[in-house]
XYZ file of C-alpha atoms in Angstrom:
378
model
C 235.376 269.959 93.656
C 239.018 271.008 95.902
C 241.100 269.188 92.858
C 240.752 272.587 91.077
C 240.211 274.849 94.107
C 242.710 277.305 92.724
C 241.317 277.864 89.568
C 237.415 278.129 90.738
C 238.689 280.541 93.649
C 240.024 282.709 90.961
C 236.379 282.927 89.124
C 234.382 284.107 92.224
C 236.995 286.513 93.505
C 235.661 287.572 89.363
C 232.145 287.392 90.281
C 231.890 284.526 87.247
C 228.363 282.450 87.975
C 229.956 278.813 87.240
C 228.113 275.311 87.341
C 231.022 272.026 89.040
C 230.146 268.767 87.945
C 231.837 266.369 90.483
C 232.774 262.742 90.573
C 230.110 261.554 94.049
C 230.466 257.406 93.241
C 232.215 255.343 91.232
C 232.083 251.486 90.284
C 234.438 248.935 88.271
C 237.268 250.596 85.901
C 236.323 254.209 86.129
C 239.529 256.589 85.738
C 238.867 259.542 88.341
C 238.010 259.202 91.657
C 234.942 260.692 93.886
C 235.961 264.371 94.417
C 236.905 265.390 90.619
C 235.843 267.735 88.917
C 234.983 269.693 85.876
C 233.940 273.572 85.996
C 232.183 275.559 83.243
C 231.571 279.381 83.754
C 228.815 280.918 81.673
C 230.976 282.145 78.542
C 231.306 277.736 78.443
C 235.321 278.248 79.589
C 235.736 274.322 81.148
C 238.919 273.736 83.456
C 239.101 270.191 84.818
C 237.971 266.369 84.338
C 235.298 264.015 85.324
C 236.416 260.772 82.949
C 239.720 261.409 81.199
C 237.871 262.110 78.186
C 234.879 259.705 77.922
C 232.338 261.906 78.800
C 233.303 265.327 79.250
C 230.823 266.390 76.378
C 228.077 265.162 77.639
C 229.264 266.651 80.944
C 230.353 269.977 79.890
C 226.449 269.707 78.577
C 225.059 269.265 82.030
C 226.607 272.113 83.550
C 225.449 274.689 80.988
C 222.359 273.501 81.298
C 222.410 274.050 85.417
C 223.810 277.541 84.408
C 220.737 278.534 82.809
C 218.099 276.832 85.241
C 219.727 276.634 88.207
C 219.103 272.877 89.323
C 221.001 270.817 90.850
C 220.944 266.979 89.648
C 222.891 263.779 89.639
C 223.546 261.742 86.053
C 224.747 258.072 85.991
C 226.980 257.296 83.391
C 228.434 253.787 82.373
C 229.626 251.489 79.939
C 226.170 249.552 79.718
C 224.290 252.732 78.766
C 222.690 252.330 75.082
C 224.364 255.088 74.161
C 227.908 254.168 75.883
C 229.521 254.995 72.988
C 228.250 257.693 72.939
C 228.793 259.394 76.216
C 229.301 256.335 78.148
C 232.690 255.032 79.687
C 233.901 252.754 77.378
C 236.718 251.553 79.905
C 233.842 248.992 81.365
C 233.355 251.862 84.684
C 230.035 253.562 86.248
C 230.111 257.244 87.576
C 227.791 259.067 89.415
C 227.924 263.107 88.877
C 227.081 265.916 91.008
C 226.435 268.683 88.728
C 225.770 271.761 90.964
C 225.219 275.667 89.548
C 227.499 278.074 92.849
C 226.145 280.020 94.016
C 228.927 281.313 97.226
C 228.304 281.331 100.480
C 230.006 277.755 101.795
C 231.145 277.264 98.589
C 233.474 279.972 98.349
C 234.921 279.213 101.873
C 235.465 275.667 100.970
C 237.910 276.778 97.289
C 239.310 280.131 99.771
C 240.473 277.547 102.845
C 241.949 275.060 99.753
C 244.041 278.022 98.418
C 244.966 279.178 102.097
C 246.770 275.561 102.147
C 243.938 275.501 105.406
C 242.539 272.139 106.036
C 238.707 272.019 105.756
C 236.338 269.648 104.459
C 233.280 269.940 101.969
C 230.422 267.885 102.516
C 227.512 267.810 100.496
C 224.426 265.632 100.179
C 224.695 263.246 96.861
C 221.934 260.906 97.035
C 218.767 261.606 99.517
C 215.492 263.989 99.144
C 215.639 266.008 96.009
C 215.244 268.898 98.502
C 218.232 268.487 100.037
C 220.105 267.582 97.097
C 223.666 269.471 97.016
C 223.024 271.181 100.323
C 226.592 270.976 101.640
C 228.508 272.013 104.935
C 232.027 273.463 105.414
C 233.878 271.652 108.315
C 236.955 272.685 110.284
C 239.486 270.490 111.763
C 238.186 271.453 115.306
C 234.514 270.404 114.387
C 233.507 274.192 113.804
C 230.869 273.983 110.492
C 229.355 276.184 108.479
C 226.719 276.196 105.880
C 222.870 274.027 106.560
C 221.989 270.743 105.175
C 218.194 271.569 106.723
C 215.934 268.483 107.511
C 216.097 266.929 110.768
C 218.197 269.733 113.550
C 220.691 266.964 114.325
C 221.592 266.119 110.512
C 224.369 268.767 110.147
C 225.996 267.635 113.647
C 226.248 264.291 112.456
C 227.125 265.563 109.168
C 229.923 267.470 109.987
C 231.259 265.075 112.867
C 231.863 262.589 109.942
C 233.303 264.912 107.824
C 235.693 265.763 110.460
C 236.464 262.156 111.064
C 237.195 261.915 107.342
C 239.202 265.335 107.631
C 241.629 263.588 110.635
C 242.729 260.629 107.838
C 242.819 263.792 105.114
C 240.212 261.287 103.015
C 238.108 262.277 100.239
C 235.070 258.782 100.156
C 231.741 258.706 100.485
C 229.448 258.256 103.938
C 225.964 257.293 104.687
C 223.621 258.573 107.747
C 219.793 258.670 108.016
C 217.958 261.543 107.408
C 217.657 262.375 110.781
C 221.097 262.507 111.826
C 220.859 258.824 113.000
C 221.777 255.281 111.023
C 217.913 255.251 111.012
C 215.449 256.332 108.842
C 215.769 257.064 105.197
C 219.410 257.323 103.991
C 221.668 260.128 102.414
C 224.969 259.414 101.294
C 227.296 262.394 101.623
C 230.597 263.339 99.403
C 233.184 264.678 102.042
C 236.012 266.200 100.279
C 239.571 266.808 102.640
C 241.478 270.060 101.631
C 244.690 269.173 103.702
C 247.933 270.706 103.040
C 249.941 268.989 100.662
C 251.650 265.900 102.676
C 256.075 266.099 103.118
C 258.054 264.027 101.431
C 262.014 264.685 103.880
C 265.499 263.663 101.590
C 267.973 263.250 103.203
C 271.305 263.676 101.301
C 271.889 266.636 99.540
C 273.266 264.546 96.357
C 272.443 264.758 92.715
C 269.874 261.524 92.806
C 268.605 264.058 95.592
C 268.377 266.676 93.191
C 266.065 264.888 90.810
C 264.016 263.124 93.246
C 263.106 266.670 94.774
C 261.588 267.082 90.989
C 259.795 264.513 91.014
C 258.509 264.561 94.871
C 257.019 268.302 93.517
C 255.267 266.919 90.560
C 253.738 264.199 93.011
C 252.351 266.636 94.879
C 254.614 266.560 98.200
C 256.216 269.595 99.800
C 260.056 268.660 99.858
C 262.480 269.541 102.154
C 266.161 268.308 101.466
C 268.466 267.717 105.270
C 272.433 267.488 104.944
C 274.824 267.931 107.894
C 276.881 269.150 105.181
C 276.150 273.103 104.716
C 278.478 273.345 101.438
C 276.166 270.404 99.739
C 273.068 271.478 101.683
C 271.933 274.955 99.367
C 269.085 276.421 98.214
C 271.529 276.994 94.711
C 271.886 273.208 94.212
C 267.886 272.502 95.020
C 266.231 275.365 94.063
C 262.730 273.392 93.586
C 262.840 272.407 97.246
C 260.331 274.207 99.883
C 263.155 274.251 101.942
C 266.695 272.518 102.134
C 267.950 271.996 105.937
C 271.557 271.972 107.634
C 271.012 269.716 110.436
C 272.105 265.885 111.387
C 269.453 264.088 109.625
C 268.120 262.412 112.790
C 268.381 265.586 114.812
C 266.274 267.087 111.910
C 263.755 264.554 111.974
C 263.641 264.234 115.855
C 262.361 267.905 115.924
C 260.245 267.856 112.884
C 256.654 267.744 112.074
C 255.940 264.297 110.212
C 251.943 262.140 109.872
C 250.907 259.335 108.408
C 250.944 260.662 104.947
C 254.878 261.554 105.137
C 257.899 259.885 103.257
C 261.099 260.014 104.117
C 263.694 258.506 101.355
C 267.444 258.168 102.706
C 269.839 258.832 100.138
C 272.889 259.270 102.119
C 274.434 255.527 102.347
C 276.764 256.494 104.857
C 276.024 254.115 108.186
C 276.832 257.380 110.308
C 274.243 259.269 109.285
C 272.057 256.285 108.073
C 271.913 254.607 111.269
C 270.983 256.805 113.659
C 268.305 258.381 110.803
C 266.820 254.936 110.559
C 266.446 254.153 114.302
C 264.311 257.748 114.597
C 262.459 257.087 111.130
C 261.367 253.583 111.610
C 259.457 254.500 114.538
C 257.364 257.187 113.578
C 254.274 256.670 112.081
C 254.851 257.961 108.672
C 253.753 256.355 105.515
C 257.345 255.188 103.997
C 260.792 255.048 104.828
C 263.155 253.391 101.954
C 267.049 254.151 101.890
C 269.285 253.916 99.088
C 272.232 251.261 99.043
C 273.129 248.327 97.146
C 272.542 244.491 98.918
C 275.466 244.708 100.485
C 274.991 247.789 102.032
C 271.581 246.708 103.089
C 272.810 243.399 104.765
C 275.837 245.956 106.653
C 273.368 247.863 107.710
C 270.451 246.164 108.979
C 273.305 244.561 111.192
C 273.762 247.746 112.244
C 270.223 249.082 112.925
C 269.910 245.541 115.269
C 273.075 246.753 117.029
C 271.398 249.659 118.311
C 267.993 247.897 119.101
C 265.867 248.281 115.753
C 263.360 245.113 116.320
C 262.809 242.869 113.139
C 259.173 244.453 112.633
C 260.095 247.829 112.699
C 263.108 246.400 110.035
C 260.123 245.184 107.998
C 259.109 248.628 107.220
C 262.106 249.763 105.294
C 262.380 250.092 101.891
C 265.602 248.957 101.040
C 267.547 249.212 98.518
C 265.238 251.972 97.726
C 262.713 252.208 94.419
C 261.176 249.662 91.946
C 263.282 247.607 89.706
C 263.488 249.956 86.658
C 266.918 248.900 85.100
C 267.982 252.713 87.013
C 271.060 254.427 86.093
C 270.655 258.220 85.805
C 269.650 260.042 88.986
C 265.969 261.089 86.705
C 265.995 257.186 86.006
C 266.254 256.267 89.524
C 264.192 259.176 90.599
C 261.279 257.652 89.067
C 261.831 254.292 90.193
C 261.712 255.918 94.061
C 257.989 257.749 93.179
C 257.145 254.540 91.617
C 257.940 252.436 95.024
C 255.899 255.511 96.770
C 252.881 255.600 94.363
C 252.121 251.686 94.448
C 253.127 252.111 98.407
C 250.046 254.427 98.703
C 248.153 252.780 96.168
C 248.328 249.291 97.143
C 250.286 248.238 93.389
C 252.157 245.713 93.156
C 255.052 247.279 90.806
C 253.886 244.836 88.401
C 253.667 245.352 84.492
C 250.430 245.607 83.839
C 250.565 243.380 80.115
C 249.172 240.270 80.484
C 248.458 240.555 84.107
C 245.011 240.407 85.523
C 245.077 242.553 88.689
C 243.155 245.407 88.667
C 244.310 249.112 87.320
C 243.054 250.958 90.039
C 243.585 249.892 93.114
C 241.203 252.463 94.483
C 237.828 250.061 94.950
C 235.059 252.509 95.195
C 234.812 254.574 98.147
C 230.645 254.475 98.849
C 227.615 252.870 97.025
C 226.388 254.286 93.815
C 224.140 257.397 94.699
C 220.397 257.673 93.905
C 219.546 259.422 90.508
C 217.727 262.750 91.240
C 217.055 266.381 90.641
C 216.511 269.049 92.645
C 215.459 273.165 91.383
């Protein structure tokens, strides 16, 4: 539900009653992953999506029912259902949906944290004893937590530990623990939704291609920085959609700024005096992606220069150069699209090949946990 936190937070502030349906498990070719949500308020207004349209009508009705009777339920939808074409997933997948009337407390705090850009994880029981279904904890990066799952006194502590580990990795998915907080006993399935600040995209080189890439980066959900040593080019006026524009030698900026395992670095300067010291630093950082623009001749020359300054073959293997997928791109916008496509493929494990005629999976994110047991609770 944190994927629609901003709208839901406004509903909380306005005092609206609402119910949220959240994808808690998927199997096969399901269109949305765990954490995707649809919410319905007391006036029938709906926001979000759980299936891209396949089962929205049926899930909407479940939310309306939850508002009326106050019950938390889990429902399964799949192509194998007798009414597959009426309310099922005609794409062949299976999804489990948790429908919960929201009553403030932990949920309000989780929404506020997501809106403020604070790191936090919302952990909810999505399968297990009926009296625990839908119970939630809000877990902070330091391990502290709000809420209570009930049951065994060790359950909250164990659940908070599992949620904190997933929060540290910025992951949303499911995990199984025992009802007593151990790995034994009747199993519970937790859905952990991680809310973390937007990942960073740092674009080096204040050129026209960078302006187009900034727009693609923002569209993909990145916090985008443009960095260039030339003050005449690195101006907010030239990059109004960037979150920040930095005038600094690229390698010096990269040495001093904060990056993590989700950060992507796009080197568009294609000038050896900038590229070599910058890539020497970049290829030794624990970031998600390092790409560099230039012709194949530039690529060969740049690699030789990097070897001369001590960059190893293992480090060079991380470099995506020439940057982007082969789309036949010509314009800055087309080139930015090819770079964005490569970043997505790298993140999701895609091949970059055409899906037409292929026999590879469409969605490379496999099921993140077992499909939950069906149940309900008042």
